[in-house]
Structures are given as structure tokens and as C-alpha cells.
PDB file of C-alpha atoms in Angstrom:
ATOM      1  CA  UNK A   1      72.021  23.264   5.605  1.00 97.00           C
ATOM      2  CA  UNK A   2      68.131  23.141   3.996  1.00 98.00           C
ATOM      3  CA  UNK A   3      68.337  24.133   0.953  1.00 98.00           C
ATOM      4  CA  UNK A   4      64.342  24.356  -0.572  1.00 98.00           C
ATOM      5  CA  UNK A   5      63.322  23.312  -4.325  1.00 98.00           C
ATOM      6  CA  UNK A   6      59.953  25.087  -5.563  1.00 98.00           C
ATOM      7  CA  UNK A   7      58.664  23.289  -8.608  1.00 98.00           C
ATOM      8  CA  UNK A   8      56.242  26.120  -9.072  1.00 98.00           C
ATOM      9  CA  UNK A   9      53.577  24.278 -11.277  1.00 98.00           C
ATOM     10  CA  UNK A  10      51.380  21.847  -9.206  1.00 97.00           C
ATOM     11  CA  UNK A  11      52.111  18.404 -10.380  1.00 97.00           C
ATOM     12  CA  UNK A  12      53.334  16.145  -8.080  1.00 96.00           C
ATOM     13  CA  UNK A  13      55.525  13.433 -10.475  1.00 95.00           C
ATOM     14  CA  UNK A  14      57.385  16.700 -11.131  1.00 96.00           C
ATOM     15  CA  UNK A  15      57.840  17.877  -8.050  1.00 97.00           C
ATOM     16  CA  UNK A  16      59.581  14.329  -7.148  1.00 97.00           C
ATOM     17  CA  UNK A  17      61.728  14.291 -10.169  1.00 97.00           C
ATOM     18  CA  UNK A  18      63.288  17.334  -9.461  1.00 97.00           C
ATOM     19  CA  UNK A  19      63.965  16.448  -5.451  1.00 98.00           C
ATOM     20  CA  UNK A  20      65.645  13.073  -6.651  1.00 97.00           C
ATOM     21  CA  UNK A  21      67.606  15.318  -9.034  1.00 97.00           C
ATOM     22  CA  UNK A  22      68.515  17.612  -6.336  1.00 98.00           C
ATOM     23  CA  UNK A  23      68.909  14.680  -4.064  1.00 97.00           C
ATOM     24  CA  UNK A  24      71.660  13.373  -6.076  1.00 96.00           C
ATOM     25  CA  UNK A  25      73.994  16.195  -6.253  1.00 97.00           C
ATOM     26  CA  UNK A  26      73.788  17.621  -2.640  1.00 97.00           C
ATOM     27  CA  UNK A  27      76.713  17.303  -0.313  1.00 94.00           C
ATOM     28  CA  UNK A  28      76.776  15.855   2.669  1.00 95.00           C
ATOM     29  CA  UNK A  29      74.801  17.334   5.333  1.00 95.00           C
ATOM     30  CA  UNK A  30      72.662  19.365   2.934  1.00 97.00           C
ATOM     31  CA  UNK A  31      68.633  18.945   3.373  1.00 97.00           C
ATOM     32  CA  UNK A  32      66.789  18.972   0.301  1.00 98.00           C
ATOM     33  CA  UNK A  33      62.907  20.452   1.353  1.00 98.00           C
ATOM     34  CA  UNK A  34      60.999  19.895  -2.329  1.00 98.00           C
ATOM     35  CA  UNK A  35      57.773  21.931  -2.511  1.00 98.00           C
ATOM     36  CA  UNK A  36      55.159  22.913  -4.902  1.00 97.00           C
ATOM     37  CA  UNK A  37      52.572  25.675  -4.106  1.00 97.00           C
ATOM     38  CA  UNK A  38      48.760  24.503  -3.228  1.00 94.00           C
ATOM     39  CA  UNK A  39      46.905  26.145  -5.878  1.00 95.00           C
ATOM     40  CA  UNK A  40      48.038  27.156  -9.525  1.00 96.00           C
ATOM     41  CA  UNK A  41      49.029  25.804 -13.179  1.00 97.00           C
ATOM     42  CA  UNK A  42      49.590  22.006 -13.451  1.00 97.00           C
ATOM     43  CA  UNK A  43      52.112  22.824 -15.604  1.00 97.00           C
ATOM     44  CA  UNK A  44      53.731  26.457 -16.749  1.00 97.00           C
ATOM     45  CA  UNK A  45      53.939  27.099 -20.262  1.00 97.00           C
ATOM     46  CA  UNK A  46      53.896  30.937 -20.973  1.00 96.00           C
ATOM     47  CA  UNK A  47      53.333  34.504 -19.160  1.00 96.00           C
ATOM     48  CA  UNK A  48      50.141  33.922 -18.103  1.00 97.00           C
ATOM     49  CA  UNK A  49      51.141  30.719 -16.378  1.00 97.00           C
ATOM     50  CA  UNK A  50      53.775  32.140 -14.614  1.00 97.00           C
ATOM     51  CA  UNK A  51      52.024  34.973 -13.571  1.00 97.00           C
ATOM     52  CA  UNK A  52      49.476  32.648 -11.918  1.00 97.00           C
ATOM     53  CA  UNK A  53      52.287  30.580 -10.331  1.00 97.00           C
ATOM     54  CA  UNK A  54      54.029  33.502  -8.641  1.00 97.00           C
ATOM     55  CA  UNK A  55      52.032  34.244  -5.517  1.00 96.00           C
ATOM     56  CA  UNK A  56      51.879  30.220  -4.719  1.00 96.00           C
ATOM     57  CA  UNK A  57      55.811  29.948  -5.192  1.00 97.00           C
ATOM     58  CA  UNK A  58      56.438  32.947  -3.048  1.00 97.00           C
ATOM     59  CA  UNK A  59      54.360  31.788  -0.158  1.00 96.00           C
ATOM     60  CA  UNK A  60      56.659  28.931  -0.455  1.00 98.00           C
ATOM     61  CA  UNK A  61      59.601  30.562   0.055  1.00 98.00           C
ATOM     62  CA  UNK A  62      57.740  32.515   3.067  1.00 96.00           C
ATOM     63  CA  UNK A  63      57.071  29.983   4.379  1.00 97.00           C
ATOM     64  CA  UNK A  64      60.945  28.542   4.135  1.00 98.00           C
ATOM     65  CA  UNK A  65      62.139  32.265   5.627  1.00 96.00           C
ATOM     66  CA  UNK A  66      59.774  30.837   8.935  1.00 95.00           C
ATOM     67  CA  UNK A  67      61.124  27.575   9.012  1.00 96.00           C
ATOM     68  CA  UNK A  68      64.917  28.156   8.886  1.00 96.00           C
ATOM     69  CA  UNK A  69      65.339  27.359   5.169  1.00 98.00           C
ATOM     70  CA  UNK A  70      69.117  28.428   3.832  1.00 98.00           C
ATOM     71  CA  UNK A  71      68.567  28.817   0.258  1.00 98.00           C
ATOM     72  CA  UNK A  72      66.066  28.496  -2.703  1.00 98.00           C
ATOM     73  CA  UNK A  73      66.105  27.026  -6.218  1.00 98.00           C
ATOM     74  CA  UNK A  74      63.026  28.181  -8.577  1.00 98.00           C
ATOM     75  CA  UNK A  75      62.533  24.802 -10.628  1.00 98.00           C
ATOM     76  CA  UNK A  76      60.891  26.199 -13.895  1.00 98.00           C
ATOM     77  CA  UNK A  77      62.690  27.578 -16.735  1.00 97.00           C
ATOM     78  CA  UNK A  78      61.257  30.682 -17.110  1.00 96.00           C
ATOM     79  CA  UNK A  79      62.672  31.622 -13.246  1.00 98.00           C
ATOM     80  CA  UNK A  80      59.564  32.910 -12.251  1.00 98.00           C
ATOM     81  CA  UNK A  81      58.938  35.068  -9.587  1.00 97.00           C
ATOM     82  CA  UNK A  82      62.837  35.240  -9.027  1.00 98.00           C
ATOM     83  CA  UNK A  83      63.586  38.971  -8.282  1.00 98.00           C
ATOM     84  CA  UNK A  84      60.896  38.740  -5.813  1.00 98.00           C
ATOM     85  CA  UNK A  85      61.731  35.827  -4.064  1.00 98.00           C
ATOM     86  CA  UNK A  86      65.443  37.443  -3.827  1.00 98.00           C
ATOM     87  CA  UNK A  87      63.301  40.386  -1.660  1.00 97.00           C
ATOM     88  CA  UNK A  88      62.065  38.439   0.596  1.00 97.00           C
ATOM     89  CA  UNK A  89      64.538  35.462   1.247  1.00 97.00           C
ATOM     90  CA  UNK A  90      67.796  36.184   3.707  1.00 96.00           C
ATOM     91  CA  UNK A  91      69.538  33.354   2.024  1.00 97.00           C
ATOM     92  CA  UNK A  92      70.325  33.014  -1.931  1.00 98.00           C
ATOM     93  CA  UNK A  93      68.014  32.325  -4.645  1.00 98.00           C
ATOM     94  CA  UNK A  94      68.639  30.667  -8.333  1.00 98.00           C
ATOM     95  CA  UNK A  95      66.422  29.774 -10.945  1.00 98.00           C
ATOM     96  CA  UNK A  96      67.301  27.223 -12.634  1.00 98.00           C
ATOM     97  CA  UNK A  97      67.503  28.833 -15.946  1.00 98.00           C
ATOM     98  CA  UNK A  98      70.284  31.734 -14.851  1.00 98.00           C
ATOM     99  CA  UNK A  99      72.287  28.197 -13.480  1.00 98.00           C
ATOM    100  CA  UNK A 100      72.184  26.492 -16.219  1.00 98.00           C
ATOM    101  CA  UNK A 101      73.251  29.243 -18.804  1.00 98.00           C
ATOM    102  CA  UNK A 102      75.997  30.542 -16.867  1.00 98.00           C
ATOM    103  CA  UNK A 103      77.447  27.111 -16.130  1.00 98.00           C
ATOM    104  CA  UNK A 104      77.056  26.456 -19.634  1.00 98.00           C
ATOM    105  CA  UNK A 105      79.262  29.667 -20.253  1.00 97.00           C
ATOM    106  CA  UNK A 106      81.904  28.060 -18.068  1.00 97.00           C
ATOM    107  CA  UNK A 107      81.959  24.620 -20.360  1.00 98.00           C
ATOM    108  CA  UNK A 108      82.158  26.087 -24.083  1.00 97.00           C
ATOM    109  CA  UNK A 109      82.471  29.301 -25.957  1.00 97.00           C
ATOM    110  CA  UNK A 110      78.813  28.644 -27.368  1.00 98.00           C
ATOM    111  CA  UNK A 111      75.535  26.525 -26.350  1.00 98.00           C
ATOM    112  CA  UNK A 112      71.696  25.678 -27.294  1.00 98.00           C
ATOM    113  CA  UNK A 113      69.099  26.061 -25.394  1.00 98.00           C
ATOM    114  CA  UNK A 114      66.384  23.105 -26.103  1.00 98.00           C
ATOM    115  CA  UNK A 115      62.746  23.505 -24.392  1.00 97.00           C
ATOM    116  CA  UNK A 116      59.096  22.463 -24.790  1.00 97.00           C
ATOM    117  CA  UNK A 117      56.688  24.599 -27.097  1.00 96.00           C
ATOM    118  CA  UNK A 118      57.554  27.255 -29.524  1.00 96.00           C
ATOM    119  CA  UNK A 119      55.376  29.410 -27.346  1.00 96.00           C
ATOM    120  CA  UNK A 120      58.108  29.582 -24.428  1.00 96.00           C
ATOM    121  CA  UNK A 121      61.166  30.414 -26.442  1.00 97.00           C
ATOM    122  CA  UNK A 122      60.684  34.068 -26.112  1.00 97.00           C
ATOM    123  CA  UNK A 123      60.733  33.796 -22.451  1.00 97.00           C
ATOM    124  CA  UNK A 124      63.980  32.174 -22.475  1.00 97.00           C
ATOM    125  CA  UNK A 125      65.259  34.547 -24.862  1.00 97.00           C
ATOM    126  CA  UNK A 126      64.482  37.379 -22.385  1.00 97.00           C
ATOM    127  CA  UNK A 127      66.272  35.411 -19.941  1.00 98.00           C
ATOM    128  CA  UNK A 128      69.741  35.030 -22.511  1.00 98.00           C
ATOM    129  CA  UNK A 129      69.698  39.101 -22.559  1.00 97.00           C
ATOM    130  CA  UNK A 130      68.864  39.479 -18.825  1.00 97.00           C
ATOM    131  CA  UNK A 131      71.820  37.400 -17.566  1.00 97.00           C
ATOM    132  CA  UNK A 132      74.103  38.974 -20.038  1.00 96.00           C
ATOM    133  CA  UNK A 133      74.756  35.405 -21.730  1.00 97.00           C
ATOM    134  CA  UNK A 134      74.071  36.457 -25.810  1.00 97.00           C
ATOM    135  CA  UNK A 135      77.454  36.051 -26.627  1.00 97.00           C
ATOM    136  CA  UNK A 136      77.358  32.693 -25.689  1.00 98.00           C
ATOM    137  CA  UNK A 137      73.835  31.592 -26.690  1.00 98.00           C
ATOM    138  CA  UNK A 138      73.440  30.770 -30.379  1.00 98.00           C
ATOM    139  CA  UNK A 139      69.920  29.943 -30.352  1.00 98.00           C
ATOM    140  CA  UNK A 140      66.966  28.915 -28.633  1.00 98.00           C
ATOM    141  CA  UNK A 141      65.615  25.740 -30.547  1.00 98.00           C
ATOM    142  CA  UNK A 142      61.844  24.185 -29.227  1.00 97.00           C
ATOM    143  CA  UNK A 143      61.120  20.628 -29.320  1.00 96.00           C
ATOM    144  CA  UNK A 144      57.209  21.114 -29.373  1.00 95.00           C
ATOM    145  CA  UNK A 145      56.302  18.723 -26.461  1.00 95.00           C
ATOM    146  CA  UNK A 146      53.965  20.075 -23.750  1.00 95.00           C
ATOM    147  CA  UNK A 147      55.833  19.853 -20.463  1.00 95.00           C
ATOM    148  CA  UNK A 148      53.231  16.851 -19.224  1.00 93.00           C
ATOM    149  CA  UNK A 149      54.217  14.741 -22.383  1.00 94.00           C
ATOM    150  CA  UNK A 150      57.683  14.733 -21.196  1.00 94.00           C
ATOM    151  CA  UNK A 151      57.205  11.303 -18.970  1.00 87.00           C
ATOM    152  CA  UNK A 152      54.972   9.960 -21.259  1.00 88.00           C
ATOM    153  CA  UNK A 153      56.452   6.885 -22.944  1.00 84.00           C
ATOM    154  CA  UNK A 154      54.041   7.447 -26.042  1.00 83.00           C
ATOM    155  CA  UNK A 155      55.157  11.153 -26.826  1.00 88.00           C
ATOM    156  CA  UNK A 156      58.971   9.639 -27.530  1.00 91.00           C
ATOM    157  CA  UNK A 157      60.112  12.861 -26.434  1.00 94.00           C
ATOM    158  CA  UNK A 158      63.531  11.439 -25.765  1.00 96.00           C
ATOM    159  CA  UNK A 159      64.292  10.959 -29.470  1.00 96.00           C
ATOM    160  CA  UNK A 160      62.996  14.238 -30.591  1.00 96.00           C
ATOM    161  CA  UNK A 161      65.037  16.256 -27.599  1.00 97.00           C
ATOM    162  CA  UNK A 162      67.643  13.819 -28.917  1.00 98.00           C
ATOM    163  CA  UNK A 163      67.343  15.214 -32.469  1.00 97.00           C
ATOM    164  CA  UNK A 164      66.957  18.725 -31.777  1.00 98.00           C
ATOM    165  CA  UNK A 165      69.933  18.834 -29.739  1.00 98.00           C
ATOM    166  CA  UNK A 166      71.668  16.981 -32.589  1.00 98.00           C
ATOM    167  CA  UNK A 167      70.646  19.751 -35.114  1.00 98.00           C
ATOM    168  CA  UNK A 168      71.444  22.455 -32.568  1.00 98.00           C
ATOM    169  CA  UNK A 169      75.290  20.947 -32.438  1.00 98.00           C
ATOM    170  CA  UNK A 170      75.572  20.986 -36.003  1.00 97.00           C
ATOM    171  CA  UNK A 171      73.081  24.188 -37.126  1.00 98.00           C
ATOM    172  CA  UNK A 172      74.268  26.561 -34.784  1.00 98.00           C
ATOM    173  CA  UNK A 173      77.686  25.625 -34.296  1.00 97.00           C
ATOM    174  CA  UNK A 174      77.085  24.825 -30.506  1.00 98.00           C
ATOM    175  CA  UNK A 175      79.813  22.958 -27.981  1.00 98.00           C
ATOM    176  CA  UNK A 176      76.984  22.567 -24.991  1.00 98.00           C
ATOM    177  CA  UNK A 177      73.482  22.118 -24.805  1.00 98.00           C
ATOM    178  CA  UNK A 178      70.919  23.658 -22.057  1.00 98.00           C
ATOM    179  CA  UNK A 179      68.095  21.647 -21.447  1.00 98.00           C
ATOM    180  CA  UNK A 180      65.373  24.398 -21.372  1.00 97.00           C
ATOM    181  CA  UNK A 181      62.395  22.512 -18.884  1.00 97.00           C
ATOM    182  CA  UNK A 182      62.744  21.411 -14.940  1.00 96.00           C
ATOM    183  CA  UNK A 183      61.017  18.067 -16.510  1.00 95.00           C
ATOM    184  CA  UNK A 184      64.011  16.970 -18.777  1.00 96.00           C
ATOM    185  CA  UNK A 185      66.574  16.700 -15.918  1.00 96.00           C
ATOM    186  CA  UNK A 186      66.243  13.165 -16.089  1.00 95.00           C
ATOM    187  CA  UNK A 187      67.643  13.026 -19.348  1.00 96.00           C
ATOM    188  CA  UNK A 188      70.444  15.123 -18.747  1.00 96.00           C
ATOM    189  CA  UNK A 189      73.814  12.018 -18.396  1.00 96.00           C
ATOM    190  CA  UNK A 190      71.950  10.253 -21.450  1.00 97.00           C
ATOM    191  CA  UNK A 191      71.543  13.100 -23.449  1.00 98.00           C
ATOM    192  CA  UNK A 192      75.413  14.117 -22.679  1.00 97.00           C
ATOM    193  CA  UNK A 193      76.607  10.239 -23.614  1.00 97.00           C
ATOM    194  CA  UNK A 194      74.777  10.454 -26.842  1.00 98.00           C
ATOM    195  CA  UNK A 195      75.968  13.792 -28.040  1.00 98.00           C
ATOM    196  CA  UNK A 196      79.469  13.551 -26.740  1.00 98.00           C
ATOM    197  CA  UNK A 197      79.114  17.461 -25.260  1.00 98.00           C
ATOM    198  CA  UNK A 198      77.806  18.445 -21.954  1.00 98.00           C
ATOM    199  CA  UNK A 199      74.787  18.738 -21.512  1.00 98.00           C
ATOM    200  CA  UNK A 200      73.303  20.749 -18.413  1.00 98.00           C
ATOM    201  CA  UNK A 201      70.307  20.671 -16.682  1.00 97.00           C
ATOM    202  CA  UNK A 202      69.040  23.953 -14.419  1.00 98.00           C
ATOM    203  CA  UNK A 203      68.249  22.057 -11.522  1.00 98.00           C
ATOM    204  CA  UNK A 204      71.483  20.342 -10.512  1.00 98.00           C
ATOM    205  CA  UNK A 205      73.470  23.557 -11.377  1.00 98.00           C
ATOM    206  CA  UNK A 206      71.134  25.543  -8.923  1.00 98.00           C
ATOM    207  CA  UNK A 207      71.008  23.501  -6.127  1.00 98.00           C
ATOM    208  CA  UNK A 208      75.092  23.653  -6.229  1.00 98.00           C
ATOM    209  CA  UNK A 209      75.367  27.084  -6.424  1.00 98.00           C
ATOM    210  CA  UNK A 210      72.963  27.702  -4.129  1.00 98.00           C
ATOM    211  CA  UNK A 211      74.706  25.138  -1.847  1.00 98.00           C
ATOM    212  CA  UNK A 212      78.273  27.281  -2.576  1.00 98.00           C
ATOM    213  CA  UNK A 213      76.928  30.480  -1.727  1.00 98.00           C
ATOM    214  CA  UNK A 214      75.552  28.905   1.841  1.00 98.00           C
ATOM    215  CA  UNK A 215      78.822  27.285   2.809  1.00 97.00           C
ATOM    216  CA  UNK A 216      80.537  30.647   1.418  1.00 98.00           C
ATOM    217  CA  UNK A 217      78.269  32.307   4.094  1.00 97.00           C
ATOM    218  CA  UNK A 218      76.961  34.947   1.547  1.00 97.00           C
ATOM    219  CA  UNK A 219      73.304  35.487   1.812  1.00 95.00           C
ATOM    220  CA  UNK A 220      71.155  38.071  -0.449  1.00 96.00           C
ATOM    221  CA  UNK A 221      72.097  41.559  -0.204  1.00 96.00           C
ATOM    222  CA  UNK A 222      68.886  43.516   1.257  1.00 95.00           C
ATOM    223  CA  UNK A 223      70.496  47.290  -0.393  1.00 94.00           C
ATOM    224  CA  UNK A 224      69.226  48.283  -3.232  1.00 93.00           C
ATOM    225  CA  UNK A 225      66.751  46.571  -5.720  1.00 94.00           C
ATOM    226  CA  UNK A 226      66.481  43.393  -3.230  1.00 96.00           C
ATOM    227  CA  UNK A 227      65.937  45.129  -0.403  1.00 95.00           C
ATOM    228  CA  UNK A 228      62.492  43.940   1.811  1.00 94.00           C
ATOM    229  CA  UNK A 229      59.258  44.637   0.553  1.00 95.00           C
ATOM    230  CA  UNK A 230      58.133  48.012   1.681  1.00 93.00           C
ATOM    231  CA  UNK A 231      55.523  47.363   4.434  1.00 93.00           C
ATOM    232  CA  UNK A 232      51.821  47.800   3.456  1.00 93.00           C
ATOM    233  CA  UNK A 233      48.599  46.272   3.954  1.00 93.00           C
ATOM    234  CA  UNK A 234      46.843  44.027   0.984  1.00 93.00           C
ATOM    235  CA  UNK A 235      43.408  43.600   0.275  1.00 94.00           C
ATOM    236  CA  UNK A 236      41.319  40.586  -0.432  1.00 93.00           C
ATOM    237  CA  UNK A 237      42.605  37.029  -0.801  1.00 86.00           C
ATOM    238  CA  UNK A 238      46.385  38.602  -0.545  1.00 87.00           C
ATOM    239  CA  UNK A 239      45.959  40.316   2.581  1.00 88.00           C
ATOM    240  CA  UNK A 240      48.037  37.489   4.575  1.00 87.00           C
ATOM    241  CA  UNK A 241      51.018  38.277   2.250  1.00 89.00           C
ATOM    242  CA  UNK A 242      51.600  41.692   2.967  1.00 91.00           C
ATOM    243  CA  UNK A 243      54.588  42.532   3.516  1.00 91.00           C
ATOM    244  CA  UNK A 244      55.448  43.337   7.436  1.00 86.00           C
ATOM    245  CA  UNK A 245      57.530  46.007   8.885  1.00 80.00           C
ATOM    246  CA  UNK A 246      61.066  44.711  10.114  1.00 75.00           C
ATOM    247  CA  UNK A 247      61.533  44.075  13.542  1.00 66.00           C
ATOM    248  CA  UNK A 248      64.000  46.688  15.271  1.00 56.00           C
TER     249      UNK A 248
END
């Protein structure tokens, strides 16, 4: 089974982090392809940056459709470029945000969500109504740390996502915390040791369910809304990504 992780911001150290994350939860005989798109935002940190990153994370997942590839994982929080992806992939696709907010549903009757900047919250708050998890999520809470200050030893962003996740328990009356950011999945055990509550990171969650849904030999359903793109030509720089008529 290959099973492909798109960090779909262009640093590298990230890219890495989450295929040793992925690495470590995989079953046996599961290939873990990590990827990050050529050309885009080193680092994705509202609309604008996702919109940028689309079109380089979907030619990585057409490019996994050519090469046998059983199933995605979107590494960013915001799942961008998800439904699309689901369009044009045979196998299944998760984002790491739906994972990690429905597994959290599955652990307690409430969670947190902690991310980066202020700015992003409103993304993931889209995302709470979207998978039909409100009733679960009591709040979205930002730790203010730009995603590239997350490995950086001088930003002590461990004790601040330490804090925050401390005042979500308490504040909003939370049993789990979501770590909101593909960067803090190496905090995820020591963040769940200190706080004595799980604590669940996207891209762990994803790669399992997208590993389940292989081995359960279900594969995207191409009726309805994720049906193939409707074939057309493109113009321009696109024109090698337009979408091609179905063999018969």
C-alpha cells in the first residue's frame, strides 16, 4: 500500500517532520511517499496562501494517480484543496484537520483546537461547521507563533502551546486538545503527558484512516459532487492540468 503525504507549503524541515510522523504510525507493509509541491508559500498562513498552494498540491496528487499511489493525506490545517483532490484521486483523501476533529469526537464529549496566528482561526472555524463537529468544539484558541517559529528553539513555542492548551482545559471546559498546525505533530505524546488528556495531532490520525479505508478496499466515490473533473482545455501556465476525458 503507498499511501502519499502532501505538506502543501514548500519547506523542506516540514515536509520531513511530517513523513517521520507518518512513518511512525503506518502498518506494516504501508509506503509512506512524502511530497511537497515545487513552487508556492514557504509556509501557509491564511486564504491567500492556500489559494496559492492548491494547484502545486494537486499536481501532487496527479502525479500519485500516475504512479499507483493508494491514498492521500493533505498535511496543513486548513485542508486545502481537499474537495478537489477527492475529484481527481481513485483512492481516499483526508486532511488532516477533518482527522483530527473527528477522532477527537471519538475521545471526549468536548475539545480545543490550538493553532498558530489569530489570523487562521477563522479558517478552522469554517472547518468545525463543515465537518459537522460544533457540538463538540468549544473553541478555537491561537497561540500567535508563525508556523516557521515552531522549530525554532528561541520562539519557546513549546511552553506557550503548553499554556494555551492549559487555559483551553480549564476556560472552555475541554477533555481533548487538537493541535491546529502539521508543524506541532512533534509535540503531540509530550503535550498529552503534560496535560494528562489526549492530545491529537492531524497527521497521524490521517494517515490511519486513510490506511483503514485502503485495507477496507473503499476508494472515493466518483457520483455526485466528487465525480472527475469535467473535461476541458486550460489556458496559459495551467494548460497541462486540464482535466482529460476518461478512457472508455
Amino acid at each position: 500500500m503507498k499511501i502519499k503525504v502532501i505538506n502543501p507549503n514548500t519547506t523542506a524541515s516540514m515536509t520531513q517532520l511530517v513523513a517521520m510522523a507518518a512513518q511512525s504510525v503506518a502498518g506494516t507493509g504501508v509506503q509512506i511517499q512524502a511530497a511537497q509541491p515545487g513552487d508556492g508559500p514557504v509556509s501557509i498562513e491564511g486564504f491567500y496562501d492556500e489559494a496559492m498552494a492548491t494547484v502545486g498540491l494537486l499536481e501532487e496528487v496527479r502525479k500519485g494517480e500516475a504512479e499507483g499511489v493508494d491514498g492521500y493525506v493533505i498535511a496543513c490545517f486548513g485542508d486545502p484543496g481537499l474537495d478537489a483532490a477527492r475529484e481527481i484521486a481513485k483512492g481516499p483523501v483526508v486532511g488532516i484537520a477533518e482527522a483530527a476533529m473527528r477522532t477527537a469526537s471519538y475521545l471526549a464529549t468536548g475539545f480545543s483546537v490550538v493553532t498558530t496566528l489569530t489570523r487562521t482561526v477563522i479558517i478552522a472555524e469554517h472547518l468545525v461547521d463543515k465537518y459537522g463537529v460544533r457540538s463538540h468544539c468549544r473553541k478555537v484558541r491561537a497561540c500567535d507563533i508563525a508556523v516557521l517559529e515552531l522549530d525554532n528553539p528561541l520562539s519557546n513555542a513549546y511552553a506557550t502551546i503548553l499554556d494555551e492548551c492549559k487555559t483551553a482545559l480549564i476556560q472552555d471546559g475541554s477533555a481533548a486538545i487538537v493541535l491546529g498546525c502539521a508543524g506541532m505533530t512533534d509535540l503531540c505524546n509530550r503535550l498529552s503527558e503534560d496535560l494528562g488528556v489526549p492530545v491529537i495531532d492531524g497527521v497521524t490520525s490521517a494517515v490511519l484512516m486513510v490506511e483503514s479505508l485502503v485495507r477496507l478496499g473503499l476508494s472515493t466515490s466518483k457520483k455526485g459532487d466528487y465525480a472527475l473533473p469535467l473535461p476541458k482545455p486550460y489556458t496559459g501556465k495551467l494548460c497541462h492540468l486540464a482535466p482529460q476525458a476518461k478512457p472508455s
